[in-house]
mmCIF file of C-alpha atoms in Angstrom:
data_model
loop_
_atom_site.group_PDB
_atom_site.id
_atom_site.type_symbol
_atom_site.label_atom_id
_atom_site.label_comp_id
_atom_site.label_asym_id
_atom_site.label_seq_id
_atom_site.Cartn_x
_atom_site.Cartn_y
_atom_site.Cartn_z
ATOM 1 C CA UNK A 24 103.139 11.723 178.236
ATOM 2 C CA UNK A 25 104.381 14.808 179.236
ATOM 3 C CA UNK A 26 103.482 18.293 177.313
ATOM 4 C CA UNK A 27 104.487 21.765 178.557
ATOM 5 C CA UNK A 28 103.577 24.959 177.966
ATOM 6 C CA UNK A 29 106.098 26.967 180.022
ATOM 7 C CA UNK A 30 109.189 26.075 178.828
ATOM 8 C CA UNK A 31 109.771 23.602 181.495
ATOM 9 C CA UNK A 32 113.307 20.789 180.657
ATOM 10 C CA UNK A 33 112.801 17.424 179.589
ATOM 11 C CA UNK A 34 113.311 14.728 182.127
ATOM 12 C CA UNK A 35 114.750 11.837 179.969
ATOM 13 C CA UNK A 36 116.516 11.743 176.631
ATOM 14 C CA UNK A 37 113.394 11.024 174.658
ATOM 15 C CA UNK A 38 112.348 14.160 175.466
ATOM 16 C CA UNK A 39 111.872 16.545 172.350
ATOM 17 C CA UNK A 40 112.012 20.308 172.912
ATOM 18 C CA UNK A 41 109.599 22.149 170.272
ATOM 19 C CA UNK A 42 109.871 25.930 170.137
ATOM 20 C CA UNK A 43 106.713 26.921 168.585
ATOM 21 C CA UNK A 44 105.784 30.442 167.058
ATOM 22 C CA UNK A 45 102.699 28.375 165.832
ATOM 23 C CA UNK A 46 99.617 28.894 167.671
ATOM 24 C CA UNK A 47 99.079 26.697 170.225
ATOM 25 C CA UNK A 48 95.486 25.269 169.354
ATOM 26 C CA UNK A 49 97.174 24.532 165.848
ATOM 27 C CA UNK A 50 100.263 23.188 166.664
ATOM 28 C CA UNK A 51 99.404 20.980 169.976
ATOM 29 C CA UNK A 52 97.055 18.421 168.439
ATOM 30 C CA UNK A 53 99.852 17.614 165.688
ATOM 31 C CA UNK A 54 102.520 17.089 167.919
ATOM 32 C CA UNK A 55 99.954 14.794 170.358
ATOM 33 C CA UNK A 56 99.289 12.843 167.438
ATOM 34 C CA UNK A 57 103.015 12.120 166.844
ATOM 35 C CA UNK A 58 103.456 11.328 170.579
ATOM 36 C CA UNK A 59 100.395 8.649 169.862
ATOM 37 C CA UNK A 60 101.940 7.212 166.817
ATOM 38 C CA UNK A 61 105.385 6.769 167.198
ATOM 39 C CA UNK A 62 106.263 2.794 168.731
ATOM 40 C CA UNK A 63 108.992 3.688 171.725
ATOM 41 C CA UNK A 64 108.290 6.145 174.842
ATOM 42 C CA UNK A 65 108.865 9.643 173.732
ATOM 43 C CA UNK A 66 107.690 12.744 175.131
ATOM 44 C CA UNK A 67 107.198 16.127 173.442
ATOM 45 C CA UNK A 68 107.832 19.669 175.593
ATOM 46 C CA UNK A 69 106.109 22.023 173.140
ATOM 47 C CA UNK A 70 107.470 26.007 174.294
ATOM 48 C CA UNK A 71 104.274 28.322 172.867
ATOM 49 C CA UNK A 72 104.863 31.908 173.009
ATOM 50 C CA UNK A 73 102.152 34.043 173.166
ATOM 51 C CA UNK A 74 103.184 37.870 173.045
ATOM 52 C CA UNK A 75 102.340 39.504 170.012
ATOM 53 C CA UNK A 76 106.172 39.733 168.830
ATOM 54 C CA UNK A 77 106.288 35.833 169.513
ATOM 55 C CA UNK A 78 108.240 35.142 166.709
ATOM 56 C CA UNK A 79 111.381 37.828 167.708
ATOM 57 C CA UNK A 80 110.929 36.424 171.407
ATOM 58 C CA UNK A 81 111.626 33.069 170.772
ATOM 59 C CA UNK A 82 114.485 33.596 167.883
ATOM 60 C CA UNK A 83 115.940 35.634 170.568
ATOM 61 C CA UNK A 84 115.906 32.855 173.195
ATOM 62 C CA UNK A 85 117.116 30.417 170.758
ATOM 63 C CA UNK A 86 120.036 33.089 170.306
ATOM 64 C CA UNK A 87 120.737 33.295 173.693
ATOM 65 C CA UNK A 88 120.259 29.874 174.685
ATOM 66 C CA UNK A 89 123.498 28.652 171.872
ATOM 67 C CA UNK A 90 125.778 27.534 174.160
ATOM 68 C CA UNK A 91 123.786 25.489 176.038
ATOM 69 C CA UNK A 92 120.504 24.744 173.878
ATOM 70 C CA UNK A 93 117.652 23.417 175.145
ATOM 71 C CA UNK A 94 115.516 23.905 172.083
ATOM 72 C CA UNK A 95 115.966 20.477 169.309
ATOM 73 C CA UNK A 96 113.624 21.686 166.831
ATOM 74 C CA UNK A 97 112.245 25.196 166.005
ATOM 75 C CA UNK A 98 108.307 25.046 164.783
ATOM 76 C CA UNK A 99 108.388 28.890 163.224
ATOM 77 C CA UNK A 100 104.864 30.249 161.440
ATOM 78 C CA UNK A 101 107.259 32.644 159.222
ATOM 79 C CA UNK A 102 110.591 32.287 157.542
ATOM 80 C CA UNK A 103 112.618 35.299 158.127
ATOM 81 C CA UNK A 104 113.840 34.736 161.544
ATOM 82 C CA UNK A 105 114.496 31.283 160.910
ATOM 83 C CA UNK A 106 116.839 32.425 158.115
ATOM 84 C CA UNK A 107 118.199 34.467 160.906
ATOM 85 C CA UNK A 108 119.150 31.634 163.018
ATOM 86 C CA UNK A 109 120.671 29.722 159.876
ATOM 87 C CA UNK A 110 123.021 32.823 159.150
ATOM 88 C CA UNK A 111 124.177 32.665 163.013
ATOM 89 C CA UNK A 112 125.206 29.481 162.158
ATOM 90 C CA UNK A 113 122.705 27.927 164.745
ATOM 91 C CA UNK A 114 121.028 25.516 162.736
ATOM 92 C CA UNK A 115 122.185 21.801 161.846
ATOM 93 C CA UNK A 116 121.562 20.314 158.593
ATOM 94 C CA UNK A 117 118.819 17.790 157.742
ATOM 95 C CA UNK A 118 117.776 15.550 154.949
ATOM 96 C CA UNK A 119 114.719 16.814 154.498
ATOM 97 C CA UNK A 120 112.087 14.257 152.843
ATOM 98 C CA UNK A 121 110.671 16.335 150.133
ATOM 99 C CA UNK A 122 110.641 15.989 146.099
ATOM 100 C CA UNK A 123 113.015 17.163 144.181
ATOM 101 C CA UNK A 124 110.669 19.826 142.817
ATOM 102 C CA UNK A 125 110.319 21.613 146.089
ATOM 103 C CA UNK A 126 110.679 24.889 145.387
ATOM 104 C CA UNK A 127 113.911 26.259 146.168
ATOM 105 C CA UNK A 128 113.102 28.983 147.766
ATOM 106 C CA UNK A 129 111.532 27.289 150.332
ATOM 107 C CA UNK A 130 114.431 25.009 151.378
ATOM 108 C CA UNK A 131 117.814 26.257 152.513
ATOM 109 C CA UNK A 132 120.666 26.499 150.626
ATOM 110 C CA UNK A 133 122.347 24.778 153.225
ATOM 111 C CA UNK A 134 119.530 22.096 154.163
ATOM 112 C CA UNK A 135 119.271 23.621 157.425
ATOM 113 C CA UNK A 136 115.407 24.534 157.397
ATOM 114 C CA UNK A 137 112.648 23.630 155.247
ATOM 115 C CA UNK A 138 109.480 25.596 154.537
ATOM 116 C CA UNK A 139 106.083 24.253 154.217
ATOM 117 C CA UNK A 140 102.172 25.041 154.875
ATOM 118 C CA UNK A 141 102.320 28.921 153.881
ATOM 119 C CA UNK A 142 100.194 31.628 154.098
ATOM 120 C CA UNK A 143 100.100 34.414 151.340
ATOM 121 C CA UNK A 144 100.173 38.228 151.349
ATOM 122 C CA UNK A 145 96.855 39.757 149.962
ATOM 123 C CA UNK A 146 94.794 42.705 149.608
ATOM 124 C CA UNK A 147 91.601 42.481 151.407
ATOM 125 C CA UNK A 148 88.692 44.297 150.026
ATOM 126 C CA UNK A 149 85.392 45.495 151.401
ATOM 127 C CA UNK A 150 82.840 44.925 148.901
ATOM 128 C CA UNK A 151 80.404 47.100 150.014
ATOM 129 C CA UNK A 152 83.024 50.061 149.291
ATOM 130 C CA UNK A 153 84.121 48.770 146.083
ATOM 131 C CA UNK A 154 81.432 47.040 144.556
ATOM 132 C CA UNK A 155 83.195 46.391 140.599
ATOM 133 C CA UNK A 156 85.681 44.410 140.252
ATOM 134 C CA UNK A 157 86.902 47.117 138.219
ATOM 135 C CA UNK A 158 87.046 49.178 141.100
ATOM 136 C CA UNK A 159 89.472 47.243 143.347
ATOM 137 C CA UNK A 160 92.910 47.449 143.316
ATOM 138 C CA UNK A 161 95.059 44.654 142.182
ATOM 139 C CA UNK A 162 98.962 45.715 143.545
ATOM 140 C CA UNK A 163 100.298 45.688 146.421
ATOM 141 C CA UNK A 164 102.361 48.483 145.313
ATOM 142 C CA UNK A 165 98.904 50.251 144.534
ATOM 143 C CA UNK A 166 99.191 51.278 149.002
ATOM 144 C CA UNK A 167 101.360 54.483 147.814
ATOM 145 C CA UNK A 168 98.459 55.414 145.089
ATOM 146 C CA UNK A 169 97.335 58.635 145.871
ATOM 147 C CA UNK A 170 93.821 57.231 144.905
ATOM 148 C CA UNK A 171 93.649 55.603 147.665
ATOM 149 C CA UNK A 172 94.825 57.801 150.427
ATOM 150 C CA UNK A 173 93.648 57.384 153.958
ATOM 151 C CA UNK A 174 91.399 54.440 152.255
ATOM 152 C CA UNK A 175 93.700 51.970 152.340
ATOM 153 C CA UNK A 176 95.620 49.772 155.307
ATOM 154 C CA UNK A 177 99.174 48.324 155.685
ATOM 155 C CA UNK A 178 100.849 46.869 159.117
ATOM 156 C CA UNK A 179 103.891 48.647 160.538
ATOM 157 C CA UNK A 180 106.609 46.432 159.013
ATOM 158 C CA UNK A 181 108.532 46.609 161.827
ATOM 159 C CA UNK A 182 107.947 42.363 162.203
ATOM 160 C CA UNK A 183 105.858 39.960 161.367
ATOM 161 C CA UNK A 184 105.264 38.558 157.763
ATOM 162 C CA UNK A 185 105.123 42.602 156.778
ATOM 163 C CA UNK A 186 108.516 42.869 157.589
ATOM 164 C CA UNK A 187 109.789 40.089 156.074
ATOM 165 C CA UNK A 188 107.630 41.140 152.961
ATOM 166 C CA UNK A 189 109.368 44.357 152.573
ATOM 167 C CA UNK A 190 112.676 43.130 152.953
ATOM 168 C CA UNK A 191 111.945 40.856 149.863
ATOM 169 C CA UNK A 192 110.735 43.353 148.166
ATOM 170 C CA UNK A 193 114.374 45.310 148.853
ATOM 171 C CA UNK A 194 115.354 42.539 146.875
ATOM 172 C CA UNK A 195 112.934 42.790 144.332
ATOM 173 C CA UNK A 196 112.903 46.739 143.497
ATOM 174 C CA UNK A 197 116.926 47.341 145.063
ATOM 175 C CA UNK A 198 117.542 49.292 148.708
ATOM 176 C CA UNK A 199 116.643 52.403 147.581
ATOM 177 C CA UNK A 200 113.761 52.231 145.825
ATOM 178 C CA UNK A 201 112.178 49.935 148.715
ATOM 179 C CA UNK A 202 112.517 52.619 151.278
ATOM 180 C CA UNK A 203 111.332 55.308 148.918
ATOM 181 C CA UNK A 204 107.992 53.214 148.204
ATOM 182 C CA UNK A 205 107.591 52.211 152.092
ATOM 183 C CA UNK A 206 107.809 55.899 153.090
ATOM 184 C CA UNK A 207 105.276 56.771 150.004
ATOM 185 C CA UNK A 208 103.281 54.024 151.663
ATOM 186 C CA UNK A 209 103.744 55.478 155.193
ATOM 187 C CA UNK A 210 102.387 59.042 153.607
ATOM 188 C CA UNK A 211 99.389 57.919 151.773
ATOM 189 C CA UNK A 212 97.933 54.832 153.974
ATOM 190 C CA UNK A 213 96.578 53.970 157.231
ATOM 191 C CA UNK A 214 99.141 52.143 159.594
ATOM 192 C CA UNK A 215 97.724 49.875 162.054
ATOM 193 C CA UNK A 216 99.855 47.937 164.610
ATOM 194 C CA UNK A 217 99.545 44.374 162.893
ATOM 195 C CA UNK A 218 97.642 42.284 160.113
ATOM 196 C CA UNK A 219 94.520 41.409 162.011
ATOM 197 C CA UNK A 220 94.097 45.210 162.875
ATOM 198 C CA UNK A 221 94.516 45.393 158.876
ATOM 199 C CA UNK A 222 91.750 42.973 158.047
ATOM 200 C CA UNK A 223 89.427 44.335 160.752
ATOM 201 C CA UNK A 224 89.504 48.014 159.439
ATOM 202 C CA UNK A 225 88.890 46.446 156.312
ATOM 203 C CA UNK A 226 85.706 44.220 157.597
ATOM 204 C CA UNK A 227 84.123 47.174 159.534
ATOM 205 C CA UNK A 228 84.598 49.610 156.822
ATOM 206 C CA UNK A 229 87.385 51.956 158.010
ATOM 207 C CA UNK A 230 88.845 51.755 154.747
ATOM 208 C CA UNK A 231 88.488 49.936 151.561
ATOM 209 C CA UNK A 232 91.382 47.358 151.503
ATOM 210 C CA UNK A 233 94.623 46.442 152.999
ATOM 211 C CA UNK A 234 97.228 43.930 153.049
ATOM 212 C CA UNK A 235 97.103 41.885 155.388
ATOM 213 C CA UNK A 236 97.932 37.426 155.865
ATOM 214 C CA UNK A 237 95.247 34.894 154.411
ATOM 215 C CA UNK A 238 94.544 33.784 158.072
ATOM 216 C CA UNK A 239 93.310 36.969 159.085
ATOM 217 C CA UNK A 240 91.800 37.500 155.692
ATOM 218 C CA UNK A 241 90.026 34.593 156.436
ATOM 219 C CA UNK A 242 88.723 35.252 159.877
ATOM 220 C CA UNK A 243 86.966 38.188 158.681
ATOM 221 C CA UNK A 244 85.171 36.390 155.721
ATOM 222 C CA UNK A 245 84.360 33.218 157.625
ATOM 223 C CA UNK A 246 82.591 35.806 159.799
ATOM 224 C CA UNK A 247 80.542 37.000 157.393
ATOM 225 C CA UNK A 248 81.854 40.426 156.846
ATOM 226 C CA UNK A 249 81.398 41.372 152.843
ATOM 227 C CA UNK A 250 84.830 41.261 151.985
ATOM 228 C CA UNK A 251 86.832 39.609 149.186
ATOM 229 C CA UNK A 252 90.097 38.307 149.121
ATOM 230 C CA UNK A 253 92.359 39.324 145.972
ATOM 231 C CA UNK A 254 95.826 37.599 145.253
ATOM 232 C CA UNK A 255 98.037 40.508 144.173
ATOM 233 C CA UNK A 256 100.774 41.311 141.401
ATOM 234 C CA UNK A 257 99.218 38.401 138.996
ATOM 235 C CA UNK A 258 100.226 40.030 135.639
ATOM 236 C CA UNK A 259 102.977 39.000 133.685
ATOM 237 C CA UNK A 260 104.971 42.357 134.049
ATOM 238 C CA UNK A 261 104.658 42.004 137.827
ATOM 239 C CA UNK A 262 106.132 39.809 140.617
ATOM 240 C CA UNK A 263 103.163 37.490 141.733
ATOM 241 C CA UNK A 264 101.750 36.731 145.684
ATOM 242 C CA UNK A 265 104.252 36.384 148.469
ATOM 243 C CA UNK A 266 103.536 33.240 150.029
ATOM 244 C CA UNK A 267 105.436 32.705 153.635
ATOM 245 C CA UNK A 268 105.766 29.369 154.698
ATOM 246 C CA UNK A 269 106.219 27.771 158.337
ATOM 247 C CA UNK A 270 109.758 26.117 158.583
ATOM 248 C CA UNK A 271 111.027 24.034 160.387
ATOM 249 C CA UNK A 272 114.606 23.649 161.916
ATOM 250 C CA UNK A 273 116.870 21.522 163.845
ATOM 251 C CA UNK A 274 119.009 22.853 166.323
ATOM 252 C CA UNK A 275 122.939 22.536 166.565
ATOM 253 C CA UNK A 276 124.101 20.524 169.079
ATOM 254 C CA UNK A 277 120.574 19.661 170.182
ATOM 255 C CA UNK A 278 119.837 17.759 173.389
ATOM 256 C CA UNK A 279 118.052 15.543 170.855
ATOM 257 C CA UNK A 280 118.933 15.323 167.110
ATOM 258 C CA UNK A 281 117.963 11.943 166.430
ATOM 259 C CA UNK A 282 114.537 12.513 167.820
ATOM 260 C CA UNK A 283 114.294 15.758 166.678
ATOM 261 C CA UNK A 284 115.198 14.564 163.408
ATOM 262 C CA UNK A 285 112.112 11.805 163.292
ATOM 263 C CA UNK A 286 109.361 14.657 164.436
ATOM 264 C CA UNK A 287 110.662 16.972 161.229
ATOM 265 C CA UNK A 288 110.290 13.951 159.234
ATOM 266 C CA UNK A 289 106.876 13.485 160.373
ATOM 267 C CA UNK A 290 105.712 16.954 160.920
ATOM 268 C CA UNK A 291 107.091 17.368 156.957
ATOM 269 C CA UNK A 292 104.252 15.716 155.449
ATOM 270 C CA UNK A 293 100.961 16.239 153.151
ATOM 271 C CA UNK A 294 99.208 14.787 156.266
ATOM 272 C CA UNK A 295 100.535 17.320 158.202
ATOM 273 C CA UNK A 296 99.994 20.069 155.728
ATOM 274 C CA UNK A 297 96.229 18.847 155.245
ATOM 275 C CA UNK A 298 95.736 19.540 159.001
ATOM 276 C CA UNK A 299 96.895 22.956 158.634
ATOM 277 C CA UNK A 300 94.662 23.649 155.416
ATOM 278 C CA UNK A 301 91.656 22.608 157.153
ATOM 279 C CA UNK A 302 92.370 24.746 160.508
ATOM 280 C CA UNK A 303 91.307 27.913 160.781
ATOM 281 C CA UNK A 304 94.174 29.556 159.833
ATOM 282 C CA UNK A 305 93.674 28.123 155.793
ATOM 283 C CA UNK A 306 97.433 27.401 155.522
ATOM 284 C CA UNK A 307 98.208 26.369 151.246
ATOM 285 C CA UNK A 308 100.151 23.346 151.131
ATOM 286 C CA UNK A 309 103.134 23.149 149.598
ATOM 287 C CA UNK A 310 103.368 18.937 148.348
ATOM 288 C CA UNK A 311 101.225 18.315 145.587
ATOM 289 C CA UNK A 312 100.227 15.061 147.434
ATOM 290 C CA UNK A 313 98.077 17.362 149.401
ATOM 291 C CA UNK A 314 94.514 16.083 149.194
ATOM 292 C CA UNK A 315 92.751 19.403 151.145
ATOM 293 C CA UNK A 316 92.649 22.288 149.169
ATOM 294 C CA UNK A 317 92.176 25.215 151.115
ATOM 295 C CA UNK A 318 89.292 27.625 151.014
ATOM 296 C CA UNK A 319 91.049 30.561 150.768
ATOM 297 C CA UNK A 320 92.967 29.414 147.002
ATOM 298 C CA UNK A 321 91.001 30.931 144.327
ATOM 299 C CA UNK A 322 89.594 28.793 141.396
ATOM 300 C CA UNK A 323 92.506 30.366 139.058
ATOM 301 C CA UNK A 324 96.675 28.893 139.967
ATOM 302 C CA UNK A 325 98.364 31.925 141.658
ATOM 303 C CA UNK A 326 101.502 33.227 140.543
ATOM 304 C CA UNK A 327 103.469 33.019 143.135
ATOM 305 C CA UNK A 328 106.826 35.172 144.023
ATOM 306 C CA UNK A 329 110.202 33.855 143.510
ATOM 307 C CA UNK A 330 111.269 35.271 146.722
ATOM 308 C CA UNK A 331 115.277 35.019 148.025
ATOM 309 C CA UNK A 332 114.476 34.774 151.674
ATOM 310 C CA UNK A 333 118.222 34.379 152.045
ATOM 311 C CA UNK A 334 119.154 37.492 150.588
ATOM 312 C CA UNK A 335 116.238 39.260 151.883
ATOM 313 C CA UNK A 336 117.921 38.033 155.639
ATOM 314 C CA UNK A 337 121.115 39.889 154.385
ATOM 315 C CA UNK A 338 122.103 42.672 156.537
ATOM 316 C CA UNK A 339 118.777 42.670 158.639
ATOM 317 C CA UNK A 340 119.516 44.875 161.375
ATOM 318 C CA UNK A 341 120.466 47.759 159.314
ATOM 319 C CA UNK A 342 117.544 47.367 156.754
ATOM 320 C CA UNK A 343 115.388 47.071 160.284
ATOM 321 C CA UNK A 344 116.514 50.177 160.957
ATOM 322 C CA UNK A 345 116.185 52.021 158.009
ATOM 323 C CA UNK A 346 112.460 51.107 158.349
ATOM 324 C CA UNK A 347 111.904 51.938 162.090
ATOM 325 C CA UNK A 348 113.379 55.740 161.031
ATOM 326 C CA UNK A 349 109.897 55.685 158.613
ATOM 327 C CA UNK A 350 107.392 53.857 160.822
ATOM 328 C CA UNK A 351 108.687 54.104 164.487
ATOM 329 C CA UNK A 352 105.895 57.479 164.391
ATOM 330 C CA UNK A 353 103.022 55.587 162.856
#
């Protein structure tokens, strides 16, 4: 058995190549338990990245790596720049072994990725600063309230999950109006360099609430801190919780598709979604076979976002742009 952490290349055709944007002590123990259940030799070379831009780092590797891949299947913890790839046209199709009631959005139009185990965008709230529940804000597009200036946090959506959250919400509100809320946002709240920054001004009482992930929501409450985790948007006149799923992808002429194939298949599971739920990180599963609630899922159903990840992928380097001329200061 053979597992590396430094992108090292497989020595035999049974090799499988994971690219993982996962964290490691989540991701490794799943792919050792395939290597310990499947019945022929086959290895898994798991690639983690660990910079904070992760994500970016590896989609750009994949990127330049298309002529001569050595990734066969891309483990992402977000969506956005998998959608990326799939637009590239770096991605191979896949039967993906999921219900027909999968929800759309979180399988591509072209088969080509599939999303699963999410996290969701919420608003963090320190209780000891807003004691009432009629106190605490319920929007996410509550950030630009004057009410709440300097008093509330957002990340620099420059990457990350708060990224791809604002460029569904270009979709959601139109171009325009998108970039005239983020730079409201950018006048009113505090910007802090990434969602567990968010969730730890939040914990130690730097401001009231933020938006930040349900992992690092989590983290903070699992700690102890007095905070509480609202899902936003939940009323009928408004869009519901952004929930941002890991996906998974094949490459395009990978080393090793039918392998590669056989690890989606298994990594595409309630079993495998359970593991996630119970981790650390919380991650909501997406199968209804799922027998592990997470702790983080209120007692009420969510509404969740229809998001079009696919359109929200649209044009990404100029919408990237537009953003970075708000927040490249913050």
């Amino acid at each position: 058995m053979l597992f590396c952490m430094t992108g090292c290349v497989p020595r035999t055709e049974k090799d499988v190549v994971v690219y993982s944007a996962l964290d490691e002590d989540f991701a490794f123990p799943i792919l050792e338990a395939f290597e310990r259940k499947v019945d022929y030799d086959i290895n898994v070379v798991s690639k983690f990245d660990v910079e904070s831009t992760k994500t970016v780092g590896l989609v750009n590797q994949l990127i330049a790596e298309e002529n001569s891949p050595r990734c066969d299947l891309f483990w992402n913890n977000e969506i956005m720049h998998t959608v990326r790839l799939q637009k590239l046209g770096l991605l191979e199709p896949h039967d993906w072994p999921v219900p027909a009631d999968w929800p759309s959005e979180l399988i591509a139009s072209d088969s080509t990725w599939c999303g699963f185990a999410a996290r969701a965008r919420v608003l963090l709230i320190n209780t000891k600063l807003l004691a009432s529940d009629d106190s605490m804000p319920s929007s996410v597009g509550e950030l630009s309230d004057p009410k709440w200036k300097e008093n509330c946090a957002m990340a620099r959506p420059l990457f990350g999950t708060t990224a791809t959250h604002w460029a569904v919400m270009r979709e959601q509100l139109g171009r325009e109006a998108a970039l005239a809320e983020l730079q409201a946002i950018a006048d009113n709240a505090v910007i802090l360099s990434g969602n567990k920054q968010v969730a730890q001004a939040v914990s130690s009482g730097r401001v009231a609430w933020g938006l930040t992930d349900t992992d690092d929501a989590m983290i903070e409450k699992d700690m102890g801190y007095p905070v509480e985790i609202v899902f936003p948007d939940q009323q009928p006149d408004q869009p519901g919780t952004l929930r941002i799923p890991n996906t998974l992808a094949i490459l395009k002429n990978a080393p090793h598709p039918v392998a590669a194939g056989r690890l989606a298949d298994y990594l595409m599971t309630p079993q495998t979604e359970d593991r996630l739920a119970m981790g650390r990180s919380h991650q909501m599963p997406i199968s209804k076979e799922s027998k592990f609630p997470p702790a983080v899922l209120p007692a009420e159903p969510v509404r969740w976002m229809r998001a079009d990840f696919e359109a929200a992928a649209e044009d990404w380097d100029e919408w990237a742009n537009d953003v970075a001329a708000i927040y490249s200061q913050k």
